[in-house]
Short mmCIF file of C-alpha atoms and ligand atoms in Angstrom, two decimals:
data_model
loop_
_atom_site.label_atom_id
_atom_site.label_comp_id
_atom_site.label_asym_id
_atom_site.label_seq_id
_atom_site.Cartn_x
_atom_site.Cartn_y
_atom_site.Cartn_z
CA MET A 843 -17.26 -15.55 40.08
CA TYR A 844 -17.53 -11.27 39.04
CA PHE A 845 -16.00 -8.40 40.50
CA ALA A 846 -18.33 -5.67 42.97
CA ALA A 847 -18.63 -2.48 41.18
CA ASN A 848 -16.01 -0.19 40.99
CA SER A 849 -13.29 -2.16 42.33
CA ALA A 850 -11.13 -5.80 42.51
CA GLN A 851 -13.73 -7.77 45.31
CA ALA A 852 -13.92 -10.91 43.97
CA VAL A 853 -17.53 -12.12 44.39
CA PHE A 854 -17.50 -15.65 44.27
CA GLU A 855 -21.07 -17.62 45.30
CA GLU A 856 -21.45 -21.26 46.44
CA ASP A 857 -24.63 -22.08 44.41
CA GLY A 858 -24.86 -18.87 41.86
CA LEU A 859 -26.61 -17.92 38.58
CA LEU A 860 -25.89 -16.39 35.90
CA VAL A 861 -29.09 -15.19 33.40
CA VAL A 862 -27.47 -13.65 30.29
CA GLY A 863 -30.19 -12.40 27.73
CA PRO A 864 -30.42 -10.23 24.72
CA ASN A 865 -30.24 -6.59 25.58
CA ALA A 866 -32.08 -3.96 23.14
CA GLU A 867 -29.70 -3.97 19.59
CA GLY A 868 -30.08 -7.62 20.66
CA ARG A 869 -26.27 -8.37 22.22
CA GLN A 870 -26.13 -11.79 24.66
CA VAL A 871 -25.85 -9.69 28.01
CA VAL A 872 -25.53 -9.98 31.56
CA GLN A 873 -28.83 -9.48 32.80
CA ALA A 874 -28.86 -10.74 37.05
CA ILE A 875 -26.12 -12.08 38.15
CA GLY A 876 -25.91 -13.87 42.92
CA SER A 877 -27.16 -17.02 44.61
CA TYR A 878 -29.25 -19.28 42.17
CA GLN A 879 -31.31 -19.26 45.53
CA SER A 880 -32.49 -15.56 46.20
CA LEU A 881 -32.00 -14.92 41.83
CA SER A 882 -33.82 -18.36 40.30
CA LYS A 883 -37.68 -17.51 41.99
CA ASP A 884 -37.03 -13.41 39.61
CA TRP A 885 -36.51 -16.02 37.12
CA PRO A 886 -39.41 -18.60 36.75
CA SER A 887 -39.17 -20.45 33.72
CA LEU A 888 -35.23 -19.86 32.42
CA ALA A 889 -34.01 -22.78 30.56
CA VAL A 890 -30.98 -23.60 33.15
CA GLU A 891 -27.78 -25.22 32.52
CA HIS A 892 -25.60 -26.30 35.80
CA LEU A 893 -22.93 -26.59 35.53
CA PRO A 894 -21.90 -28.61 39.57
CA GLY A 895 -18.06 -28.51 40.52
CA ARG A 896 -17.32 -25.15 37.33
CA ILE A 897 -16.87 -21.85 38.62
CA ILE A 898 -18.00 -18.92 35.63
CA ALA A 899 -16.08 -16.11 35.70
CA PRO A 900 -15.48 -13.14 33.03
CA GLY A 901 -13.16 -14.17 29.59
CA PHE A 902 -9.84 -12.72 30.03
CA VAL A 903 -9.12 -9.43 28.54
CA ASP A 904 -5.10 -9.37 26.97
CA MET A 905 -4.14 -5.55 27.36
CA HIS A 906 -1.18 -6.39 24.36
CA ILE A 907 -0.29 -9.33 22.05
CA HIS A 908 1.00 -10.27 18.64
CA TYR A 909 -0.77 -12.11 16.47
CA PRO A 910 1.86 -12.39 14.02
CA GLN A 911 4.00 -13.63 16.52
CA LEU A 912 2.83 -17.11 17.41
CA ASP A 913 5.47 -18.74 15.71
CA VAL A 914 8.13 -15.89 17.88
CA ILE A 915 7.31 -17.76 20.75
CA GLY A 916 10.60 -18.37 23.03
CA SER A 917 12.74 -17.46 20.75
CA PRO A 918 16.05 -16.76 22.71
CA ALA A 919 18.16 -13.20 21.73
CA GLU A 920 20.31 -11.28 24.09
CA GLY A 921 17.69 -8.47 24.41
CA LEU A 922 14.63 -7.17 22.39
CA LEU A 923 16.92 -5.34 19.80
CA PRO A 924 18.33 -8.47 18.68
CA TRP A 925 15.30 -10.12 18.94
CA LEU A 926 13.49 -7.94 16.92
CA GLU A 927 16.56 -7.50 13.78
CA ASN A 928 17.10 -11.34 14.91
CA TYR A 929 13.60 -13.10 15.25
CA THR A 930 10.59 -10.68 14.76
CA PHE A 931 11.09 -8.82 12.01
CA PRO A 932 12.25 -12.00 9.32
CA HIS A 933 8.99 -13.37 10.42
CA GLU A 934 6.28 -10.57 10.24
CA SER A 935 7.79 -10.13 6.84
CA ARG A 936 5.88 -12.52 5.88
CA PHE A 937 2.04 -11.20 6.56
CA SER A 938 2.93 -9.47 3.37
CA ASP A 939 1.76 -12.59 2.09
CA ALA A 940 -2.36 -12.37 2.78
CA GLY A 941 -3.10 -16.11 2.82
CA TYR A 942 -0.30 -16.76 5.64
CA GLY A 943 -1.86 -14.01 6.93
CA ALA A 944 -5.40 -15.29 7.03
CA GLU A 945 -4.58 -19.10 8.69
CA SER A 946 -2.59 -17.30 11.20
CA ALA A 947 -5.37 -15.17 12.32
CA THR A 948 -7.10 -18.38 12.71
CA PHE A 949 -4.94 -20.06 14.70
CA PHE A 950 -4.22 -17.00 16.69
CA ILE A 951 -7.64 -16.52 17.42
CA ASP A 952 -8.53 -20.22 18.49
CA GLU A 953 -5.63 -20.43 21.08
CA LEU A 954 -6.81 -17.14 22.59
CA LEU A 955 -10.13 -18.53 23.33
CA ARG A 956 -8.45 -21.79 24.32
CA ASN A 957 -7.06 -20.26 26.93
CA GLY A 958 -10.53 -17.58 27.94
CA VAL A 959 -9.25 -14.75 26.69
CA THR A 960 -12.20 -13.58 25.00
CA THR A 961 -11.09 -9.53 23.88
CA ALA A 962 -7.54 -9.02 22.64
CA LEU A 963 -5.49 -5.14 22.42
CA ALA A 964 -3.10 -7.02 19.06
CA PHE A 965 -0.41 -5.04 16.92
CA ALA A 966 -1.14 -6.92 13.08
CA THR A 967 2.66 -6.25 11.50
CA SER A 968 2.73 -3.33 8.57
CA HIS A 969 0.67 -5.21 6.21
CA PRO A 970 -1.88 -4.04 5.75
CA ALA A 971 -4.03 -7.16 4.85
CA SER A 972 -2.60 -8.50 8.31
CA VAL A 973 -5.90 -6.25 9.85
CA ASP A 974 -7.91 -8.23 6.83
CA ALA A 975 -7.45 -11.33 8.18
CA LEU A 976 -6.99 -10.97 12.37
CA LEU A 977 -10.27 -9.04 12.80
CA GLY A 978 -12.29 -10.11 9.38
CA GLU A 979 -11.14 -13.53 11.48
CA ALA A 980 -12.57 -11.87 14.76
CA GLN A 981 -16.16 -10.72 13.41
CA LYS A 982 -16.56 -13.94 12.44
CA ARG A 983 -16.33 -15.28 15.40
CA SER A 984 -17.74 -12.40 17.08
CA LEU A 985 -14.70 -11.77 19.71
CA ARG A 986 -14.49 -8.39 20.93
CA MET A 987 -11.21 -7.88 19.59
CA ILE A 988 -8.91 -4.00 19.30
CA ALA A 989 -6.10 -4.11 16.48
CA GLY A 990 -3.97 -1.63 13.95
CA LYS A 991 -1.18 -1.81 11.22
CA VAL A 992 2.01 -1.58 12.85
CA LEU A 993 3.78 1.64 10.93
CA GLN A 994 7.45 1.24 11.02
CA ASP A 995 8.88 3.51 8.41
CA GLN A 996 12.71 3.52 9.62
CA ASN A 997 15.60 1.45 10.98
CA SER A 998 13.27 -1.18 9.75
CA PRO A 999 14.28 -3.86 7.39
CA ASP A 1000 13.35 -4.50 3.72
CA GLY A 1001 9.45 -6.67 4.34
CA VAL A 1002 8.35 -5.00 7.36
CA ARG A 1003 9.40 -1.46 6.78
CA ASP A 1004 6.69 1.06 5.08
CA LEU A 1005 6.07 4.19 3.24
CA THR A 1006 5.08 7.49 5.53
CA GLU A 1007 2.31 9.01 3.41
CA GLN A 1008 0.84 5.79 2.18
CA SER A 1009 1.43 4.09 6.28
CA LEU A 1010 -1.08 7.01 7.35
CA VAL A 1011 -3.37 7.00 4.00
CA ASP A 1012 -3.45 2.94 5.07
CA THR A 1013 -4.78 3.50 9.00
CA GLU A 1014 -7.36 5.90 8.45
CA THR A 1015 -8.90 3.62 5.71
CA LEU A 1016 -8.46 0.89 8.51
CA ILE A 1017 -9.91 2.87 11.21
CA ASN A 1018 -13.30 4.20 8.59
CA LYS A 1019 -13.49 0.77 7.09
CA TRP A 1020 -13.02 -0.55 11.14
CA HIS A 1021 -13.72 0.84 14.17
CA GLY A 1022 -16.45 0.22 15.63
CA VAL A 1023 -18.14 -2.48 12.68
CA ASP A 1024 -20.16 -5.08 15.18
CA ARG A 1025 -17.52 -5.86 17.91
CA LEU A 1026 -14.09 -4.70 16.42
CA GLY A 1027 -11.90 -1.87 17.59
CA TYR A 1028 -9.29 0.05 15.70
CA ALA A 1029 -6.18 1.06 17.07
CA ILE A 1030 -3.50 3.34 16.02
CA THR A 1031 0.03 1.34 15.39
CA PRO A 1032 3.80 2.90 15.72
CA ARG A 1033 5.89 -0.09 16.91
CA PHE A 1034 7.77 2.12 18.39
CA VAL A 1035 9.92 5.72 18.75
CA PRO A 1036 12.57 4.42 16.66
CA SER A 1037 11.10 2.34 14.09
CA CYS A 1038 8.76 5.49 13.08
CA SER A 1039 9.95 8.51 11.73
CA GLU A 1040 9.01 11.75 13.01
CA ALA A 1041 7.02 12.95 9.97
CA GLN A 1042 4.75 9.38 10.59
CA LEU A 1043 4.54 10.12 14.59
CA ARG A 1044 3.51 13.23 13.82
CA GLY A 1045 1.27 12.05 11.50
CA ALA A 1046 -0.53 9.55 13.70
CA GLY A 1047 -1.08 12.11 16.23
CA GLU A 1048 -3.03 14.02 13.64
CA LEU A 1049 -4.36 10.61 13.92
CA ALA A 1050 -5.04 10.51 16.55
CA GLY A 1051 -6.48 13.75 17.40
CA ARG A 1052 -9.30 12.88 15.18
CA TYR A 1053 -10.13 10.08 15.87
CA ALA A 1054 -10.81 10.17 20.11
CA ASP A 1055 -12.19 7.02 20.11
CA VAL A 1056 -9.77 4.59 18.27
CA TRP A 1057 -7.68 3.45 20.54
CA VAL A 1058 -3.53 3.83 20.23
CA GLN A 1059 -1.14 1.38 21.14
CA SER A 1060 2.84 1.31 20.77
CA HIS A 1061 5.97 0.15 23.04
CA VAL A 1062 7.79 2.21 25.68
CA ALA A 1063 10.79 1.53 27.93
CA GLU A 1064 10.96 -1.95 27.62
CA ASN A 1065 15.17 -2.18 27.64
CA LEU A 1066 17.67 0.25 28.06
CA ASP A 1067 19.04 -0.29 25.31
CA GLU A 1068 16.51 0.73 23.54
CA VAL A 1069 15.74 4.14 25.83
CA ALA A 1070 19.34 4.64 24.33
CA TRP A 1071 18.52 4.98 21.46
CA VAL A 1072 15.87 7.22 22.02
CA LYS A 1073 17.51 9.50 24.31
CA GLN A 1074 19.53 9.79 21.31
CA LEU A 1075 17.24 10.24 18.10
CA TYR A 1076 15.62 13.45 21.32
CA PRO A 1077 17.98 14.94 23.18
CA ASN A 1078 16.13 17.00 24.23
CA ALA A 1079 13.24 15.33 25.45
CA ARG A 1080 12.98 15.36 28.57
CA SER A 1081 12.22 11.02 28.61
CA TYR A 1082 11.42 8.44 26.44
CA LEU A 1083 7.24 8.81 27.29
CA ASP A 1084 7.76 12.62 26.81
CA VAL A 1085 8.74 11.83 22.67
CA TYR A 1086 4.72 10.58 22.45
CA GLY A 1087 3.74 13.15 24.47
CA GLN A 1088 4.60 15.31 21.97
CA PHE A 1089 3.40 13.81 19.47
CA GLY A 1090 -0.01 13.61 20.62
CA LEU A 1091 0.02 9.76 21.75
CA LEU A 1092 -0.92 10.49 25.20
CA ARG A 1093 -4.27 9.52 26.23
CA PRO A 1094 -7.80 8.16 27.18
CA ARG A 1095 -7.27 5.16 25.05
CA ALA A 1096 -3.85 5.05 24.70
CA VAL A 1097 -2.05 2.17 25.82
CA TYR A 1098 1.84 1.41 26.32
CA ALA A 1099 3.21 -1.94 26.56
CA HIS A 1100 6.09 -2.44 29.07
CA CYS A 1101 6.85 0.84 30.74
CA ILE A 1102 9.55 -0.14 32.65
CA HIS A 1103 11.92 2.23 32.91
CA ILE A 1104 10.05 4.97 33.26
CA ASP A 1105 10.06 8.13 36.24
CA ASP A 1106 7.57 9.10 38.30
CA GLU A 1107 7.23 12.71 36.55
CA ASP A 1108 6.29 9.79 33.82
CA ARG A 1109 3.51 8.13 35.90
CA ALA A 1110 2.47 11.53 36.75
CA LEU A 1111 2.03 12.32 33.16
CA MET A 1112 0.20 9.07 32.35
CA HIS A 1113 -1.86 9.29 35.34
CA ASP A 1114 -2.96 13.06 33.84
CA THR A 1115 -3.30 11.48 30.72
CA GLY A 1116 -5.52 9.17 31.28
CA THR A 1117 -3.16 6.15 29.31
CA ALA A 1118 -2.51 3.19 30.46
CA ALA A 1119 0.10 0.19 30.94
CA ALA A 1120 0.57 -3.40 29.61
CA VAL A 1121 2.22 -5.11 32.46
CA SER A 1122 3.93 -7.76 30.49
CA PRO A 1123 5.63 -10.07 33.01
CA THR A 1124 6.26 -13.38 30.92
CA SER A 1125 7.71 -10.95 28.34
CA ASN A 1126 9.50 -9.01 30.27
CA LEU A 1127 11.23 -12.13 32.31
CA PHE A 1128 11.88 -13.73 29.27
CA LEU A 1129 13.69 -10.84 27.35
CA GLY A 1130 15.19 -9.39 30.62
CA SER A 1131 13.52 -6.12 29.84
CA GLY A 1132 13.61 -5.85 33.80
CA PHE A 1133 10.56 -5.78 35.72
CA PHE A 1134 6.97 -3.34 35.98
CA ASP A 1135 6.73 -1.15 38.92
CA TYR A 1136 3.65 -2.01 41.22
CA VAL A 1137 4.92 -0.44 44.59
CA ALA A 1138 5.35 2.91 42.19
CA ALA A 1139 2.78 2.00 40.28
CA GLU A 1140 -0.29 2.15 42.51
CA ARG A 1141 1.26 5.18 45.14
CA THR A 1142 0.86 7.09 41.00
CA GLY A 1143 -2.28 5.05 40.38
CA PHE A 1144 -2.17 5.64 36.72
CA LEU A 1145 -4.27 2.92 34.85
CA TYR A 1146 -2.29 -0.65 33.56
CA GLY A 1147 -3.48 -4.22 33.04
CA LEU A 1148 -2.34 -7.17 32.27
CA ALA A 1149 -1.02 -8.78 28.93
CA SER A 1150 0.99 -12.07 27.77
CA ASP A 1151 2.89 -9.55 24.93
CA VAL A 1152 3.39 -13.28 22.90
CA GLY A 1153 5.35 -13.44 21.27
CA GLY A 1154 8.41 -11.38 23.09
CA GLY A 1155 5.42 -13.06 26.41
CA THR A 1156 6.39 -16.88 26.85
CA SER A 1157 2.77 -18.33 27.22
CA PHE A 1158 -0.88 -16.65 25.88
CA SER A 1159 -2.58 -18.69 29.23
CA PRO A 1160 -3.95 -15.74 31.48
CA PHE A 1161 -2.46 -18.16 34.57
CA SER A 1162 0.93 -17.81 33.72
CA THR A 1163 1.27 -13.74 32.75
CA MET A 1164 -0.67 -13.73 36.93
CA LEU A 1165 2.22 -16.02 38.74
CA ALA A 1166 5.40 -14.38 36.01
CA ALA A 1167 3.24 -10.25 37.25
CA TYR A 1168 2.66 -12.13 41.78
CA TYR A 1169 7.41 -12.84 40.84
CA VAL A 1170 7.44 -9.90 39.75
CA GLY A 1171 5.27 -7.25 42.60
CA ARG A 1172 7.61 -9.24 45.11
CA GLU A 1173 11.14 -8.59 43.31
CA GLY A 1174 10.43 -6.02 41.09
CA GLN A 1175 12.42 -2.45 41.64
CA THR A 1176 11.21 -1.16 44.33
CA LYS A 1177 11.97 -2.52 47.98
CA PRO A 1178 10.08 -3.98 49.80
CA GLY A 1179 8.10 -5.49 47.47
CA VAL A 1180 3.99 -6.00 47.09
CA SER A 1181 1.92 -9.89 47.49
CA LEU A 1182 -0.58 -8.67 45.53
CA LYS A 1183 -3.17 -10.65 46.19
CA PRO A 1184 -4.54 -13.06 43.79
CA ALA A 1185 -8.46 -11.03 43.58
CA GLN A 1186 -6.30 -8.68 42.44
CA LEU A 1187 -4.42 -10.13 39.86
CA TRP A 1188 -7.16 -11.41 38.49
CA TRP A 1189 -8.85 -7.75 38.25
CA GLN A 1190 -5.93 -7.33 36.52
CA HIS A 1191 -6.69 -9.49 33.42
CA THR A 1192 -9.99 -8.83 33.25
CA ALA A 1193 -12.22 -6.26 34.45
CA GLY A 1194 -9.08 -3.64 35.15
CA ALA A 1195 -7.62 -4.48 31.73
CA ALA A 1196 -10.92 -3.61 30.65
CA ARG A 1197 -11.20 -0.42 32.65
CA ALA A 1198 -7.65 0.58 31.58
CA LEU A 1199 -9.27 0.29 28.04
CA GLY A 1200 -12.41 2.09 27.96
CA LEU A 1201 -14.63 -0.71 28.19
CA GLU A 1202 -15.42 -1.07 31.75
CA GLY A 1203 -18.81 -2.07 32.58
CA LEU A 1204 -18.78 -3.68 28.74
CA VAL A 1205 -16.59 -6.67 29.55
CA GLY A 1206 -14.01 -8.10 31.75
CA ASN A 1207 -16.73 -9.06 34.62
CA LEU A 1208 -20.02 -10.31 34.67
CA LEU A 1209 -22.14 -7.00 36.38
CA PRO A 1210 -25.58 -7.06 33.88
CA GLY A 1211 -25.36 -4.96 30.78
CA CYS A 1212 -21.51 -6.55 30.42
CA GLU A 1213 -21.32 -8.81 27.34
CA ALA A 1214 -21.89 -12.32 27.89
CA ASP A 1215 -17.82 -13.18 27.34
CA PHE A 1216 -17.37 -15.57 30.47
CA VAL A 1217 -15.92 -19.13 30.83
CA VAL A 1218 -16.44 -22.22 32.74
CA LEU A 1219 -13.45 -23.22 35.00
CA ASN A 1220 -12.67 -26.86 36.00
CA PRO A 1221 -10.58 -26.47 38.85
CA LYS A 1222 -10.16 -30.62 39.18
CA ALA A 1223 -9.03 -30.40 35.86
CA THR A 1224 -5.71 -32.33 36.76
CA PRO A 1225 -4.81 -34.47 39.61
CA LEU A 1226 -3.13 -31.33 41.42
CA LEU A 1227 -6.06 -28.35 40.81
CA ALA A 1228 -7.68 -31.28 42.09
CA ARG A 1229 -5.79 -32.28 45.39
CA LYS A 1230 -5.11 -27.88 45.66
CA THR A 1231 -8.18 -27.08 45.22
CA THR A 1232 -10.58 -28.92 47.82
CA GLN A 1233 -8.04 -28.04 50.43
CA SER A 1234 -8.96 -24.30 49.85
CA ALA A 1235 -9.94 -22.74 52.49
CA SER A 1236 -10.67 -19.60 51.92
CA LEU A 1237 -11.71 -17.31 48.14
CA ASP A 1238 -8.15 -16.08 47.82
CA GLU A 1239 -6.66 -19.88 48.60
CA LEU A 1240 -8.54 -20.62 45.97
CA LEU A 1241 -7.68 -17.97 43.28
CA PHE A 1242 -4.00 -18.60 44.03
CA ALA A 1243 -4.61 -22.26 43.80
CA LEU A 1244 -5.81 -21.55 40.64
CA ILE A 1245 -2.94 -19.17 39.06
CA VAL A 1246 -0.05 -20.76 40.36
CA LEU A 1247 -0.76 -24.89 39.03
CA GLY A 1248 -3.37 -23.84 36.23
CA ASP A 1249 -3.22 -24.18 32.66
CA ASP A 1250 -5.48 -24.33 29.14
CA ARG A 1251 -6.22 -27.32 31.11
CA LEU A 1252 -8.35 -25.00 33.90
CA ILE A 1253 -10.78 -23.53 30.89
CA GLU A 1254 -13.74 -26.21 30.69
CA LYS A 1255 -15.34 -24.34 27.89
CA THR A 1256 -15.11 -20.37 26.82
CA VAL A 1257 -18.40 -18.77 25.95
CA ILE A 1258 -18.84 -15.39 23.06
CA SER A 1259 -21.28 -13.27 23.51
CA ASP A 1260 -23.97 -13.44 20.08
CA ALA A 1261 -25.46 -11.61 18.98
N1 LIG B 760 9.10 -3.21 20.61
C1 LIG B 760 9.20 -2.79 19.33
N2 LIG B 760 8.65 -3.99 18.55
C2 LIG B 760 8.43 -4.67 19.48
C3 LIG B 760 8.26 -6.29 19.81
O1 LIG B 760 7.30 -7.09 18.48
N3 LIG B 760 7.25 -6.99 20.88
C4 LIG B 760 8.57 -6.29 22.02
N4 LIG B 760 7.91 -6.65 23.20
N5 LIG B 760 8.49 -4.79 22.27
C5 LIG B 760 8.72 -3.92 20.98
ZN1 LIG B 761 4.67 -5.61 22.46
#
């Protein structure tokens, strides 16, 4: 299963062939995809691995995840701010220990792969060594991973609070060390407006201007108490999102998690600046943050895709995230909601997420030229999946069954493009 060029249209071959081989740089990429019957004659000496009853699909792309929050999953709180204070910040302070970071990074990547996620845009912590731990491990496994050191020089406790000048120096050092190395990328990572001084946001924006192909990642308008806090800090800003705009932090390859409590002017600003939203429905439901407005997003046409937001999010599994997104589409802010099609949900977590990250044509799909990151799904992985998927009368029915009933057991194998 893959997506037609420039569309969320899923293509499924009952008896398909995926041809993989090295590109000019020696990296394994897709050479061809289509029906076995039509393609096999063009590749007569191909070594073919038969996968009867299985589905090959693009590896999933997670647009927003915190690798240091593995152990924070499932920590209940009244809302975002007490959750940060009581669970997240204390836990992230442990990443001053490089050994702890390395162990967590290994576990984190194992968990991504078990769940079929082959590309992620990830927060590390404010400790520069936490970036080295994650990107070092991703490099060993040949993963496409984008990550950044969190910037948080205020309203943050000892143990995670950084120093303004040093944080910016560290960010630039990490950009030069990691960005564009093998399949790795760097993201300038101001945590969110309340945790960053004006000087730190200004410095982040200046780096974002100087390093145009580096990513920017942050959070915006997730929770009403957070929005009110930003209003106190910046009474003259038109909106929370506008604060990032004032510091030059809205641009292509800038990705903001949540984007819940925003208005159409914000949506237009996202559209006009090429800024993307990372929609994180399991996190928003768990922390009681609110609902991403799919109807408004479609109307205004800015870039967005799906994300787990572990550990506010409750699962690494893209199937959990897609199902939660479906619920949110139905019950979200604008009534009546939308009944998102399964192929749309799947696209938002693969090719659509890749497009929002500026990685279209590289990951998230299996069109010729894409890096060969893919999953092998077993639609009979559980008795109920087997019962349900054998009755699917259309591709929509099959994909919906996988989204609703699927979890890590559905991912029989995750294959990463070698070099
Ligand atoms: N806002 C600032 N930091 C965080 C975080 O770690 N998780 C979530 N969900 N929101 C945040
Ligand atoms: Zn987050």
